[in-house]
Tab-separated table of C-alpha atoms in Angstrom:
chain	number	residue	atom	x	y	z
A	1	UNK	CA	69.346	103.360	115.084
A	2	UNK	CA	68.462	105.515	117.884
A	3	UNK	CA	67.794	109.364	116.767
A	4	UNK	CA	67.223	111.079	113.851
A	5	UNK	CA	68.636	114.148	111.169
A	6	UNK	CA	66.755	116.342	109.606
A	7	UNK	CA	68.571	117.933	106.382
A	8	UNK	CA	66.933	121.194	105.775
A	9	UNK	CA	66.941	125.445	104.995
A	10	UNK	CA	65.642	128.056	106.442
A	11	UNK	CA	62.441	130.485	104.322
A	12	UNK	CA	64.936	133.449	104.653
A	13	UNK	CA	65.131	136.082	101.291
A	14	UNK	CA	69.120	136.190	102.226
A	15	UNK	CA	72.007	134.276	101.037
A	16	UNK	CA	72.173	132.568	104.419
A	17	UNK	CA	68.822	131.399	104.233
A	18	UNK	CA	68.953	129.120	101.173
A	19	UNK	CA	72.242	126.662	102.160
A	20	UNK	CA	72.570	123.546	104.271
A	21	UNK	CA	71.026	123.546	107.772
A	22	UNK	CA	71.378	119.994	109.981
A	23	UNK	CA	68.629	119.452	112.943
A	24	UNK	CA	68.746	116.826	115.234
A	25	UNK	CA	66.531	114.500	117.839
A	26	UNK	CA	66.580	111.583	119.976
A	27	UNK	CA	63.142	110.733	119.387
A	28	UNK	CA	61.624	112.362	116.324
A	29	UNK	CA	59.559	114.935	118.697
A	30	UNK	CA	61.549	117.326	120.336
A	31	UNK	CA	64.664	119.259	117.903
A	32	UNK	CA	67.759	121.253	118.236
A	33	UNK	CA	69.720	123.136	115.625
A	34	UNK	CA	72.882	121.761	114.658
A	35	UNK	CA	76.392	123.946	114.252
A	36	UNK	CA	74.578	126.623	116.780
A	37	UNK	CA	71.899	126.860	113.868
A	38	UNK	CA	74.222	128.177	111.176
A	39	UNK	CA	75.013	126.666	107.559
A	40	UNK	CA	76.574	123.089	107.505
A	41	UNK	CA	77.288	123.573	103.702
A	42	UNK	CA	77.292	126.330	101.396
A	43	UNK	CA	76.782	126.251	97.933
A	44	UNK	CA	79.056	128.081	95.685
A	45	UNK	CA	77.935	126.295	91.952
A	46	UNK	CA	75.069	127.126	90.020
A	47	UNK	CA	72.349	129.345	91.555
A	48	UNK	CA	74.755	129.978	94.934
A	49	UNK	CA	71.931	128.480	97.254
A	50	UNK	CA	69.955	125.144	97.251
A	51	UNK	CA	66.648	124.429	98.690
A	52	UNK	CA	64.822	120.642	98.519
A	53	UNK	CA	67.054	118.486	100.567
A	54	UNK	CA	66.903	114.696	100.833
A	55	UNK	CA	69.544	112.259	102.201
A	56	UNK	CA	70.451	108.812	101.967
A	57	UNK	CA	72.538	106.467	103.848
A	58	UNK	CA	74.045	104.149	101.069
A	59	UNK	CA	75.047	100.372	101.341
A	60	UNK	CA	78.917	101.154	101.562
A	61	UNK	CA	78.318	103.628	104.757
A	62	UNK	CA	78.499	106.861	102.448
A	63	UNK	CA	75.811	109.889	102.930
A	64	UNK	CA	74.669	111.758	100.145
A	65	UNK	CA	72.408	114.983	99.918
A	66	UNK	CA	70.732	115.536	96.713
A	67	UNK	CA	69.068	119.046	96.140
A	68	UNK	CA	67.632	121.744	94.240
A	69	UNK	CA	70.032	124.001	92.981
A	70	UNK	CA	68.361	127.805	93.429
A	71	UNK	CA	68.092	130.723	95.128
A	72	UNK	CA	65.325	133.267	95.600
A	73	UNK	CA	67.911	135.478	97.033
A	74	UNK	CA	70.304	135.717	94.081
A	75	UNK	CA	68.292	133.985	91.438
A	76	UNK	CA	64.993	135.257	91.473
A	77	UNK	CA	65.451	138.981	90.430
A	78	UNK	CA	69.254	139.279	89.016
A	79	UNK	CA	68.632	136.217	86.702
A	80	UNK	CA	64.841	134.784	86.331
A	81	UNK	CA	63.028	138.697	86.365
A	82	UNK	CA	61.469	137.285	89.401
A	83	UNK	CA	59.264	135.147	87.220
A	84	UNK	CA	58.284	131.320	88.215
A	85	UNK	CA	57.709	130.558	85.040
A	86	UNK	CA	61.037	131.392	83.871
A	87	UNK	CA	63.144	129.194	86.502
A	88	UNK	CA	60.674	126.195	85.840
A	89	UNK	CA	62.542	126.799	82.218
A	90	UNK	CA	65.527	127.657	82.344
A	91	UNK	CA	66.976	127.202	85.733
A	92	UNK	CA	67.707	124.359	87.791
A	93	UNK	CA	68.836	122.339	85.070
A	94	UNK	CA	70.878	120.570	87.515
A	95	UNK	CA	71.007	118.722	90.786
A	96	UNK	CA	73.564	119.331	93.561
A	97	UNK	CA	75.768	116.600	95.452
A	98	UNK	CA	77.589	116.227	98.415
A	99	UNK	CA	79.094	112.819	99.811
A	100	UNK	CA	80.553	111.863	103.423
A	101	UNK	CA	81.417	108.907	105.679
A	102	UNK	CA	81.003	110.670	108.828
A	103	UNK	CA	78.341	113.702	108.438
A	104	UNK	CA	81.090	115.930	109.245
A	105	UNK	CA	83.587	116.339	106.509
A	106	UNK	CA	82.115	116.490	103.241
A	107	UNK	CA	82.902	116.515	99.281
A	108	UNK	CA	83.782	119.025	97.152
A	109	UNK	CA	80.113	120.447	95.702
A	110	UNK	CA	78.996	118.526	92.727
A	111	UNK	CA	76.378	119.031	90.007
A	112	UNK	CA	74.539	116.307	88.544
A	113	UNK	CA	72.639	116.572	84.885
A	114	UNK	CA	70.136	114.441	84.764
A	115	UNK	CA	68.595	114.314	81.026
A	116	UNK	CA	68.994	116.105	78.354
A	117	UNK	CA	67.262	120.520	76.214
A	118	UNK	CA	64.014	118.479	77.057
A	119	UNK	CA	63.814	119.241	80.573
A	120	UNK	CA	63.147	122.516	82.096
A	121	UNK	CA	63.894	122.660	85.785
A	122	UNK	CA	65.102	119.807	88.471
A	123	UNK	CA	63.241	120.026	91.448
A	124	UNK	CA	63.293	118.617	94.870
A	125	UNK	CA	65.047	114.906	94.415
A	126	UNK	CA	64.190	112.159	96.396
A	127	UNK	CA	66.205	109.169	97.089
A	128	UNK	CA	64.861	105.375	97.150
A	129	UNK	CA	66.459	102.153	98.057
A	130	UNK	CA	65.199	99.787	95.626
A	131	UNK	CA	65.945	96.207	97.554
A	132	UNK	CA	64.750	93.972	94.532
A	133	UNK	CA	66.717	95.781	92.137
A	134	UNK	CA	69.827	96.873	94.235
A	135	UNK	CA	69.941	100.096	93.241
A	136	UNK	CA	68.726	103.454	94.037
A	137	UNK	CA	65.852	105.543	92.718
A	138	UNK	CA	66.388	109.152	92.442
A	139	UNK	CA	63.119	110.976	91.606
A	140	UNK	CA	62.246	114.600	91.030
A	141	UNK	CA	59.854	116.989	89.463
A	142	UNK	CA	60.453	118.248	86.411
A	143	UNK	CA	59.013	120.740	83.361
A	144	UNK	CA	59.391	119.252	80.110
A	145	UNK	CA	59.155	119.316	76.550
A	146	UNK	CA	56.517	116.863	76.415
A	147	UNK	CA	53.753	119.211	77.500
A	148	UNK	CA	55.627	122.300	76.131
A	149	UNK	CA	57.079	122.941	79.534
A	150	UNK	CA	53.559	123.058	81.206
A	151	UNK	CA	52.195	121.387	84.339
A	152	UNK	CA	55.533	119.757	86.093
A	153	UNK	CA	55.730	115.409	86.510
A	154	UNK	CA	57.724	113.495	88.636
A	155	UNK	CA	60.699	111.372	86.830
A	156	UNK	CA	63.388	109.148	88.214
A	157	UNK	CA	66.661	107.940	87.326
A	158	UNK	CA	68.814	104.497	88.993
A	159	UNK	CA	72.199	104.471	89.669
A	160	UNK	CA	74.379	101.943	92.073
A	161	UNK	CA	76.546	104.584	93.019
A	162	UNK	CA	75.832	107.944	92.624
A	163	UNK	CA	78.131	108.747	89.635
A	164	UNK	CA	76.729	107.126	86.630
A	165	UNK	CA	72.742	107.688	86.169
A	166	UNK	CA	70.423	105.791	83.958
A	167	UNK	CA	68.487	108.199	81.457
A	168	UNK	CA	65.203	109.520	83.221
A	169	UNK	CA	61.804	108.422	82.841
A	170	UNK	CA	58.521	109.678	83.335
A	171	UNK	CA	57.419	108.134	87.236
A	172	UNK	CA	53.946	109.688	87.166
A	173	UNK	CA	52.011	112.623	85.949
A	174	UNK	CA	49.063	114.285	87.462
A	175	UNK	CA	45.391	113.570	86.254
A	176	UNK	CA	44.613	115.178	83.251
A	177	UNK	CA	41.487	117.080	83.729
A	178	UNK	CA	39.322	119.756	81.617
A	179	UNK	CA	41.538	122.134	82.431
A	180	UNK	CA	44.662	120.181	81.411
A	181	UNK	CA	47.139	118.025	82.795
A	182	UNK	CA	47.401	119.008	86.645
A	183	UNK	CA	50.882	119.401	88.024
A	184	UNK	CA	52.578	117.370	90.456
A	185	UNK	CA	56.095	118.174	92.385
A	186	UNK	CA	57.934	117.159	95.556
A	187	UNK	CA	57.281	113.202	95.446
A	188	UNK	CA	58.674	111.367	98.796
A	189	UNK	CA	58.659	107.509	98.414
A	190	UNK	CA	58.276	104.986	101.270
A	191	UNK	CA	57.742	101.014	101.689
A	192	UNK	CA	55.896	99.304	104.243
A	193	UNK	CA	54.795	95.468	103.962
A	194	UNK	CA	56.246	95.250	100.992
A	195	UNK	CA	53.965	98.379	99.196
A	196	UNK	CA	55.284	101.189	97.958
A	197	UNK	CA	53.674	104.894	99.064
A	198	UNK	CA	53.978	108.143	97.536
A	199	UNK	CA	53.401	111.629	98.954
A	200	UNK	CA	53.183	114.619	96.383
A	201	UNK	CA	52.238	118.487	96.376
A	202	UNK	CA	49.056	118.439	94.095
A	203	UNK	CA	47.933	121.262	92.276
A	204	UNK	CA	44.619	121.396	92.208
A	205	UNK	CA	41.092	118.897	93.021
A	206	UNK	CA	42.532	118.644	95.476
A	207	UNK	CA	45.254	121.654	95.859
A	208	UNK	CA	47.082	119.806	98.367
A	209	UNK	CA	49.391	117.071	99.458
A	210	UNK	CA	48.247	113.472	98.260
A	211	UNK	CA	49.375	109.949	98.961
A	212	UNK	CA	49.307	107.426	96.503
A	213	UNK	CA	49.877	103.526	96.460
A	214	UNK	CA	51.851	101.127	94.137
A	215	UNK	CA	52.901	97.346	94.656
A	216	UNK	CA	56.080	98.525	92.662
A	217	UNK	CA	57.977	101.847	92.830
A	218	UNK	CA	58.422	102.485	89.820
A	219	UNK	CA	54.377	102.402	89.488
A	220	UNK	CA	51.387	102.103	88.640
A	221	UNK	CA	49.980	104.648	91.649
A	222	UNK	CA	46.928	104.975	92.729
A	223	UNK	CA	45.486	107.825	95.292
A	224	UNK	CA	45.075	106.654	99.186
A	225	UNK	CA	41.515	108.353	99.409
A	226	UNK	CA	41.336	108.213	103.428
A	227	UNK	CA	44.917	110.313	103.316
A	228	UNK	CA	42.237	112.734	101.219
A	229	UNK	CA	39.575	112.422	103.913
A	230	UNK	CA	42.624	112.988	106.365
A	231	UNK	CA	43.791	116.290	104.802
A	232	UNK	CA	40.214	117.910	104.384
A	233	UNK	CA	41.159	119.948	107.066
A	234	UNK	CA	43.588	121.829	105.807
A	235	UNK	CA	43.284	125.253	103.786
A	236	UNK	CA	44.331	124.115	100.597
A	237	UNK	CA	46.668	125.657	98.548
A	238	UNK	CA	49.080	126.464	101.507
A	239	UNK	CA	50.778	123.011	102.166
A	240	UNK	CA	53.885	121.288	99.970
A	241	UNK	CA	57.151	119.288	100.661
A	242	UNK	CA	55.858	115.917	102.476
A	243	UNK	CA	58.532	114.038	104.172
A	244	UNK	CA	57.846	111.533	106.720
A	245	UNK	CA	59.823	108.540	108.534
A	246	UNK	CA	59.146	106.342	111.501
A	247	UNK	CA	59.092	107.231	115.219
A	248	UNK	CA	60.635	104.654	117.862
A	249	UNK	CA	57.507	103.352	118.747
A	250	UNK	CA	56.645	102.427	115.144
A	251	UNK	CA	54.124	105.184	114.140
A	252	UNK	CA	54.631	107.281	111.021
A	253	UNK	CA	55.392	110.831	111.343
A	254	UNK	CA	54.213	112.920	108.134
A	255	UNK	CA	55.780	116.648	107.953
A	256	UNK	CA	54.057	119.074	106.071
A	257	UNK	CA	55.885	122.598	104.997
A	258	UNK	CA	53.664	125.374	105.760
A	259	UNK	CA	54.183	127.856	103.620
A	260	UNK	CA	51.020	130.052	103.597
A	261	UNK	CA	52.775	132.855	106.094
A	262	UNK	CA	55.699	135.355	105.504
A	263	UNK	CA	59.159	134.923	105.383
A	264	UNK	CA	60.379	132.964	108.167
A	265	UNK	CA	56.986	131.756	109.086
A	266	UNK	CA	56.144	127.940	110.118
A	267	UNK	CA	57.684	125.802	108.821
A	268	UNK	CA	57.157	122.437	109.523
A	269	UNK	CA	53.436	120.985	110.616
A	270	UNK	CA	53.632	117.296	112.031
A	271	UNK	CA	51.117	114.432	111.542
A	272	UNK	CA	51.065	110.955	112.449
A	273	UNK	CA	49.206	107.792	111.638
A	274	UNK	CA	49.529	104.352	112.723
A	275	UNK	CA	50.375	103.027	109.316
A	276	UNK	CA	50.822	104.213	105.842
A	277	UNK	CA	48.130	101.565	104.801
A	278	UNK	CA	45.521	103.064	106.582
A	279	UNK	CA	45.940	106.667	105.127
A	280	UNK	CA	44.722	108.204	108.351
A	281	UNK	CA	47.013	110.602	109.541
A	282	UNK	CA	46.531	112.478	112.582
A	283	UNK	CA	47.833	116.585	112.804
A	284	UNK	CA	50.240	115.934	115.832
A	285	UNK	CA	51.303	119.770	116.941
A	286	UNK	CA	51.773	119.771	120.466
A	287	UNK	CA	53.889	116.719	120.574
A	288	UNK	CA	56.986	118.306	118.659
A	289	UNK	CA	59.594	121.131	119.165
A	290	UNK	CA	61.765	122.917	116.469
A	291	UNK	CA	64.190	125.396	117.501
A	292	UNK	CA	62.902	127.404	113.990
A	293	UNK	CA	61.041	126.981	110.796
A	294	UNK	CA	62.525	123.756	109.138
A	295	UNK	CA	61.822	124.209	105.382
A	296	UNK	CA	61.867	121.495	102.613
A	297	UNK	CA	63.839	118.496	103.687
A	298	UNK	CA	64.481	114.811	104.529
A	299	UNK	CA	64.799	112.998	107.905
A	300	UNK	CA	67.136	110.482	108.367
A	301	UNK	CA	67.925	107.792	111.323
A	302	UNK	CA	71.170	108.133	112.727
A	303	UNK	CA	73.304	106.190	115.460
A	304	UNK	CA	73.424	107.665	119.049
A	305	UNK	CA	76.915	107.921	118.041
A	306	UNK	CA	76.436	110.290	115.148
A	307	UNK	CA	73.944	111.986	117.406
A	308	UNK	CA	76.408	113.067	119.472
A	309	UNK	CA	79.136	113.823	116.533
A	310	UNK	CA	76.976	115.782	115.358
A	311	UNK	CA	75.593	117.754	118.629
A	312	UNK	CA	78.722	118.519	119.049
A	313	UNK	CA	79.912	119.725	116.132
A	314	UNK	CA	80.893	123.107	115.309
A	315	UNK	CA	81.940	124.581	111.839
A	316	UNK	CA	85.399	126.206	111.766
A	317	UNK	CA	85.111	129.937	110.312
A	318	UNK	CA	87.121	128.683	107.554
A	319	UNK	CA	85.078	126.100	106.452
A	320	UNK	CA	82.289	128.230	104.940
């Protein structure tokens, strides 16, 4: 593995905005726009737009992208009143699937239901490779019937091949405090010496991204408190969607979506840190490029060869 994908959409109130957007790198630091910076994949099911991405490179040589199906564009004012609270309910009540062998072609558009009336909205999936189990971890955040469809957890479901899903369970729900139970969304999973670490989008105390620490991924977590001393930093409150991966000289590289601008703003913010262990990440600027704003996605490591298959790809009008 040599260079790297990033699977992600744009923070545009249009149609256009909310579908599938590739970038790619040959070191993790500098970025170009794939398919001249236009849609890979559209969505057509569901909402018409998806948001959320994460992608997996599977033990057969298959790539799937999970993600949230909605859009702000069509779905927030013609079917939700332009009210949070009524997506976190009643949309979303699926995820959305593609497959390929080769990044280029892809499936037909699927939709995946995962549980059952209990749940409220499916948000931002996350794929794990679980090596002592063989199988993979897909885990979300969800509203749920549990706490009336109040503050959101994170849940997972296994499956071997991305077609049959075990029923979901509850992964891990935020603190509860005097307030209530604090809400928790867009959980990214990663193992290193054998430990598994989770990133999430906290609430509140602190309103902010979080990394937590389990010697099993399935749980029990427990919060990283120099990754807290780390973030202190930051304005809170204006900071979700943690993804991070590995750069070729073996540090980590943490992205955090900014999203306390206007439309089209930021977009990603890098950090690294010589380990997950030691919690201490490092904001990392000047050392990266993006062409635009990435929003809400997943990095993956690709071969030089797919590096270039992709570079050089462009989308036939007829494809869209």
């Amino acid at each position: 593995m040599a260079a790297y994908l990033f699977v992600h959409f744009k923070e545009k109130r249009t149609p256009d905005g909310e579908q599938v957007y590739f970038g790619i790198s040959r070191d993790g630091f500098r970025w170009e726009a794939v398919n001249r910076g236009e849609p890979v994949l559209w969505s057509y099911l569901g909402d018409r737009g998806v948001r959320d991405f994460t992608i997996a490179r599977t033990g057969g040589g298959q790539f799937v992208i999970l993600a949230t199906d909605l859009s702000l564009a069509y779905g927030m004012p013609y079917y939700y009143e332009n009210r949070w609270e009524n997506i976190a309910r009643l949309g979303s009540k699926c995820l959305v699937m593609w497959k390929s062998e080769d990044l280029i072609r892809w499936s037909e558009q699927e939709m995946v239901k995962l549980g059952n009336e209990d749940f409220g909205c499916l948000w931002a999936p996350d794929i794990l490779y679980d090596r002592g189990e063989g199988d993979y971890i897909v885990h979300w955040s969800s509203s749920h019937s549990r706490n009336d469809f109040g503050a959101k957890g994170i849940f997972y479901s296994r499956t071997r091949d991305f077609k049959t899903f075990s029923e979901p369970r509850l992964l891990y729900a935020g603190e509860v405090t005097n307030s209530g139970e604090v809400e928790v969304i867009d959980s990214a999973i990663y193992e290193e010496n054998g430990a598994y670490y989770m990133f999430l989008k906290w609430a509140k105390n602190p309103a902010r991204v979080v990394l937590l620490r389990s010697s099993s991924p399935t749980g029990e977590y427990n919060r990283v408190e120099e990754f807290d001393r780390s973030m202190e930093c930051l304005e809170e409150g204006l900071y979700e969607a943690p993804t991070a991966f590995r750069t070729a000289d073996g540090r980590w590289c943490l992205m955090l979506d900014f999203y306390g601008c206007g439309e089209e703003g930021q977009g990603y913010v890098p950090f690294l840190a010589d380990s997950l262990e030691s919690g201490k990440f490092v904001r990392a600027d000047k050392e990266f490029s993006f062409p635009y704003g990435f929003k809400h996605g997943t990095v993956l490591q690709i071969t030089d060869g797919e590096y270039e298959r992709l570079r050089d790809f462009r989308k036939p009008p007829s494809w869209r």
